[in-house]
Amino acid sequence: MKLRVSAVQYHLHTISSFEEFSKQVEHYIKTAEEFDSDFILFPEFFTTQLLSIGTKQGNPSTIQDLPDFTEQYLSLFKSFAVQTKKHIIGGTHVLRKAGHLYNVAHLFYPDGRIAEQSKLHLTPTEIKEWNMTPGEKLEVFETEKGKIAMLTCYDIEFPEIVRIAKAKGADIIFSPSCTDDRHGFHRVRYTSHARAIENQIYVVTTGTVGSLPTVDFMRANFGQAAVITPNDIPFPPRGIQVEGEMNQDMIVTADLDLDLLYQVRDSGSVTTWRDRRTDLYPDWLP
């Protein structure tokens, strides 16, 4: 099976209304639609752009205000997914549930369904500064183009959770990200490559670019989209199907062939998934 994916290097800048946000989102989605992409990935925390609108009193908004946009956010992305008949991973958005804040990735199906995956591993900033709560369960999602998982940014740095996603049948990990410097960016990027090699899967990742001068902890962004493959003969030698220009406002698109994954798992130069020593590390099993 073949499918096409697009990943958005979302440009964060100050806006004055939800309509501006909507038009920017529409621009990226229409671009991916012109490329006839099956999946469109937005980055982590890109909806923090809405905080730059500020309050009616003219005061800066905080992360506590972001859930107030949830209904508009869900309605907007659901309508785009239905209209375009695409699967849209709407980055992450902050939800409030039972008084707790969660960083949640959303999958918008072409038929109007919406699936959620809370971020499982939180960074110190998310915990100490934003008082967020981690998710408790990993989901693998069925689509008409195969099984996928959504593991957000820091999640991809933990090999165990990606092993479990692969064991549950995921062939593609979509990893929306948001990093503010080179160090954070390369942590996510290098571990994305490691997860693709270890599990013989595809990893599609992207990050925010630009700046939100009035939003705490979103003033600096360092990002690049990439479609990452295993490092074996059917794939590019560096394991990069496509990558964007660093820190530029753009969208990248690539074709993925699931049959190639199955081929290298069965008879590749190495067969890392099959060769696991589960007799030595059974805790890595789901």
Coordinates of C-alpha atoms in Angstrom, one line a residue:
M1 CA 0.0 0.0 0.0
K2 CA 1.2 3.5 -0.9
L3 CA 0.2 6.8 0.7
R4 CA 1.2 10.4 0.6
V5 CA 2.0 12.6 3.6
S6 CA 2.5 16.3 4.0
A7 CA 4.1 18.0 7.1
V8 CA 3.6 21.6 7.9
Q9 CA 6.4 23.9 9.2
Y10 CA 3.9 26.2 10.8
H11 CA 4.9 29.8 11.1
L12 CA 4.0 31.3 14.4
H13 CA 3.4 35.1 14.4
T14 CA 1.1 37.4 16.3
I15 CA -2.5 37.5 15.1
S16 CA -5.6 39.5 16.1
S17 CA -8.5 37.0 15.5
F18 CA -9.4 33.4 15.2
E19 CA -10.2 34.1 11.5
E20 CA -6.6 34.9 10.9
F21 CA -5.7 31.5 12.4
S22 CA -8.3 29.8 10.3
K23 CA -7.0 31.4 7.1
Q24 CA -3.4 30.3 7.8
V25 CA -4.5 26.8 8.5
E26 CA -6.6 26.8 5.3
H27 CA -3.5 27.8 3.3
Y28 CA -1.5 24.8 4.5
I29 CA -4.4 22.4 4.0
K30 CA -5.2 23.6 0.5
T31 CA -1.5 23.3 -0.4
A32 CA -1.5 19.7 0.8
E33 CA -4.7 19.1 -1.0
E34 CA -3.1 20.3 -4.3
F35 CA -0.4 17.6 -3.7
D36 CA -3.2 15.0 -3.1
S37 CA -1.8 14.1 0.3
D38 CA -3.6 11.4 2.3
F39 CA -2.3 12.7 5.7
I40 CA -1.5 16.3 6.8
L41 CA 0.5 16.8 9.9
F42 CA 0.6 20.1 12.0
P43 CA 3.1 20.6 14.8
E44 CA 2.8 20.5 18.6
F45 CA 1.5 23.7 20.4
F46 CA 0.8 25.5 17.1
T47 CA -2.5 26.6 18.5
T48 CA -0.7 28.7 21.1
Q49 CA -0.7 31.3 18.3
L50 CA -4.3 31.9 19.4
L51 CA -2.9 33.3 22.7
S52 CA -1.3 36.2 20.8
I53 CA -4.8 37.6 20.2
G54 CA -4.9 38.6 23.9
T55 CA -7.9 39.1 26.1
K56 CA -10.8 41.6 25.6
Q57 CA -9.1 43.8 28.2
G58 CA -5.9 43.8 26.1
N59 CA -4.0 41.7 28.6
P60 CA -1.7 38.8 27.4
S61 CA -3.3 35.4 27.4
T62 CA -1.8 32.4 29.2
I63 CA -1.8 28.7 28.6
Q64 CA -4.8 28.5 31.0
D65 CA -6.8 30.4 28.4
L66 CA -6.0 28.1 25.4
P67 CA -8.8 25.5 26.2
D68 CA -11.3 28.3 25.6
F69 CA -10.6 27.9 21.9
T70 CA -11.2 24.1 21.9
E71 CA -14.7 24.2 20.3
Q72 CA -13.6 26.5 17.5
Y73 CA -10.4 24.4 16.9
L74 CA -12.3 21.1 16.7
S75 CA -15.0 22.5 14.5
L76 CA -12.4 24.1 12.1
F77 CA -10.3 21.0 11.6
K78 CA -13.2 18.6 11.5
S79 CA -14.7 20.7 8.7
F80 CA -11.5 20.8 6.7
A81 CA -11.0 17.0 7.1
V82 CA -14.5 16.3 5.8
Q83 CA -14.3 18.8 3.0
T84 CA -11.0 17.6 1.7
K85 CA -11.5 13.9 2.5
K86 CA -8.0 13.9 4.1
H87 CA -6.7 12.6 7.4
I88 CA -5.5 15.6 9.4
I89 CA -3.3 15.3 12.5
G90 CA -4.1 18.7 13.9
G91 CA -0.9 19.1 15.8
T92 CA -1.6 19.3 19.5
H93 CA -4.1 21.5 21.4
V94 CA -4.4 22.0 25.1
L95 CA -7.5 20.5 26.6
R96 CA -9.0 21.0 30.1
K97 CA -10.5 17.8 31.6
A98 CA -11.7 17.6 35.2
G99 CA -9.6 20.6 36.1
H100 CA -6.4 19.3 34.5
L101 CA -4.6 20.5 31.4
Y102 CA -3.5 18.0 28.8
N103 CA -1.4 18.4 25.7
V104 CA -3.4 16.4 23.2
A105 CA -2.8 15.3 19.6
H106 CA -5.9 15.0 17.4
L107 CA -6.6 12.9 14.4
F108 CA -9.4 14.2 12.2
Y109 CA -10.9 11.6 10.0
P110 CA -12.4 12.3 6.5
D111 CA -15.8 11.0 7.8
G112 CA -15.9 13.5 10.7
R113 CA -14.6 11.3 13.5
I114 CA -12.0 12.8 15.9
A115 CA -9.5 10.7 17.8
E116 CA -7.2 11.8 20.7
Q117 CA -3.8 10.9 22.0
S118 CA -2.6 12.8 25.1
K119 CA 1.1 13.4 25.4
L120 CA 2.5 10.7 27.7
H121 CA 5.9 12.2 28.6
L122 CA 6.0 15.8 29.7
T123 CA 8.9 18.2 29.7
P124 CA 9.9 20.2 32.8
T125 CA 8.4 23.3 31.3
E126 CA 5.0 21.6 30.7
I127 CA 5.0 20.4 34.3
K128 CA 6.5 23.2 36.3
E129 CA 5.4 26.3 34.2
W130 CA 2.2 25.1 32.7
N131 CA 1.0 22.6 35.3
M132 CA 0.1 20.0 32.8
T133 CA -0.9 16.4 33.4
P134 CA 0.5 13.5 31.3
G135 CA -1.7 11.0 29.5
E136 CA -2.0 7.4 30.7
K137 CA -2.7 5.3 27.6
L138 CA -1.2 4.7 24.2
E139 CA -3.6 4.3 21.3
V140 CA -3.0 2.9 17.8
F141 CA -5.5 4.2 15.3
E142 CA -7.0 2.3 12.3
T143 CA -7.3 4.3 9.1
E144 CA -8.1 3.3 5.5
K145 CA -4.3 3.7 4.8
G146 CA -3.1 1.5 7.7
K147 CA -2.4 1.8 11.4
I148 CA -0.8 4.9 12.8
A149 CA 0.2 6.3 16.2
M150 CA 0.6 9.9 17.4
L151 CA 3.5 10.4 19.8
T152 CA 4.3 14.0 20.6
C153 CA 7.8 15.5 20.6
Y154 CA 9.3 14.2 23.9
D155 CA 7.4 10.9 23.6
I156 CA 9.6 9.9 20.6
E157 CA 12.7 10.0 22.9
F158 CA 11.5 7.0 24.8
P159 CA 12.1 3.7 22.9
E160 CA 9.7 1.6 25.0
I161 CA 6.6 3.5 24.0
V162 CA 7.4 3.3 20.3
R163 CA 8.1 -0.5 20.6
I164 CA 4.6 -0.8 22.1
A165 CA 3.1 1.2 19.2
K166 CA 4.8 -1.0 16.7
A167 CA 3.8 -4.2 18.5
K168 CA 0.2 -2.9 18.3
G169 CA 0.5 -2.7 14.6
A170 CA 1.5 0.9 13.9
D171 CA 3.6 1.3 10.7
I172 CA 3.7 5.1 10.8
I173 CA 4.4 7.3 13.8
F174 CA 3.3 10.9 13.4
S175 CA 5.3 13.1 15.8
P176 CA 4.2 16.7 16.1
S177 CA 6.9 18.7 17.8
C178 CA 7.8 22.1 19.3
T179 CA 11.4 22.9 20.2
D180 CA 12.9 26.2 21.0
D181 CA 16.6 25.6 20.2
R182 CA 19.0 23.4 18.3
H183 CA 19.6 21.1 21.3
G184 CA 15.9 20.2 21.7
F185 CA 15.4 19.9 17.9
H186 CA 18.2 17.5 17.5
R187 CA 17.2 15.4 20.4
V188 CA 13.8 14.8 18.7
R189 CA 15.3 14.4 15.3
Y190 CA 18.0 11.9 16.2
T191 CA 15.7 9.8 18.3
S192 CA 13.1 9.8 15.5
H193 CA 15.8 8.2 13.3
A194 CA 16.6 5.7 16.1
R195 CA 12.9 4.7 16.4
A196 CA 12.6 4.2 12.7
I197 CA 15.7 2.0 12.6
E198 CA 14.8 0.0 15.7
N199 CA 11.2 -0.7 14.7
Q200 CA 11.5 -0.6 10.9
I201 CA 8.7 2.0 10.7
Y202 CA 8.2 5.5 9.2
V203 CA 8.3 8.5 11.4
V204 CA 6.8 11.8 10.2
T205 CA 7.7 14.8 12.3
T206 CA 7.4 18.5 12.1
G207 CA 7.9 21.6 14.3
T208 CA 6.9 25.2 14.8
V209 CA 8.9 28.1 13.3
G210 CA 8.7 31.8 13.9
S211 CA 8.0 33.6 17.2
L212 CA 5.2 34.6 19.5
P213 CA 6.7 37.6 21.4
T214 CA 3.7 37.9 23.8
V215 CA 3.3 34.2 24.7
D216 CA 5.5 32.8 27.5
F217 CA 7.8 30.0 26.4
M218 CA 6.8 30.4 22.7
R219 CA 9.1 33.3 21.9
A220 CA 11.7 31.0 20.3
N221 CA 11.1 28.2 17.9
F222 CA 13.5 26.0 16.0
G223 CA 11.9 23.5 13.6
Q224 CA 12.1 21.4 10.5
A225 CA 9.7 18.8 9.0
A226 CA 11.0 15.4 7.9
V227 CA 9.8 12.1 6.7
I228 CA 12.1 9.5 8.2
T229 CA 12.6 5.9 7.0
P230 CA 14.6 2.9 8.1
N231 CA 18.2 2.8 6.9
D232 CA 18.1 -0.1 4.4
I233 CA 18.6 -0.6 0.6
P234 CA 15.0 0.2 -0.5
F235 CA 15.2 3.6 1.3
P236 CA 17.4 6.7 1.1
P237 CA 20.9 6.0 2.6
R238 CA 20.4 8.7 5.3
G239 CA 16.9 7.5 6.1
I240 CA 15.4 10.8 5.0
Q241 CA 12.6 10.7 2.4
V242 CA 12.2 14.4 2.5
E243 CA 13.0 17.3 4.8
G244 CA 12.2 21.0 4.9
E245 CA 14.4 24.1 4.9
M246 CA 15.3 24.8 8.6
N247 CA 13.0 27.4 10.2
Q248 CA 11.2 28.3 7.0
D249 CA 7.4 28.7 6.6
M250 CA 6.7 25.7 4.3
I251 CA 5.2 22.3 3.8
V252 CA 7.0 19.1 2.7
T253 CA 5.4 16.1 1.0
A254 CA 6.5 12.5 0.4
D255 CA 5.2 9.1 -0.7
L256 CA 5.4 6.2 1.7
D257 CA 5.3 2.5 0.6
L258 CA 4.2 0.2 3.4
D259 CA 5.1 -2.8 1.3
L260 CA 8.8 -1.8 1.6
L261 CA 8.5 -1.9 5.4
Y262 CA 7.2 -5.4 5.3
Q263 CA 9.9 -6.4 2.8
V264 CA 12.8 -5.1 5.0
R265 CA 11.3 -6.6 8.1
D266 CA 11.3 -10.0 6.4
S267 CA 14.5 -9.9 4.4
G268 CA 16.4 -6.6 4.9
S269 CA 20.1 -6.1 5.4
V270 CA 19.2 -6.3 9.1
T271 CA 15.9 -7.4 10.6
T272 CA 15.9 -5.4 13.8
W273 CA 12.2 -6.0 14.8
R274 CA 12.4 -9.7 14.3
D275 CA 15.8 -10.0 16.0
R276 CA 14.8 -8.5 19.3
R277 CA 16.0 -10.6 22.3
T278 CA 12.7 -10.7 24.1
D279 CA 14.2 -13.5 26.3
L280 CA 16.6 -10.8 27.7
Y281 CA 14.2 -7.9 27.8
P282 CA 10.6 -9.1 28.2
D283 CA 9.6 -5.8 29.8
W284 CA 9.6 -4.3 26.3
L285 CA 6.7 -6.3 25.2
P286 CA 3.2 -4.7 25.4

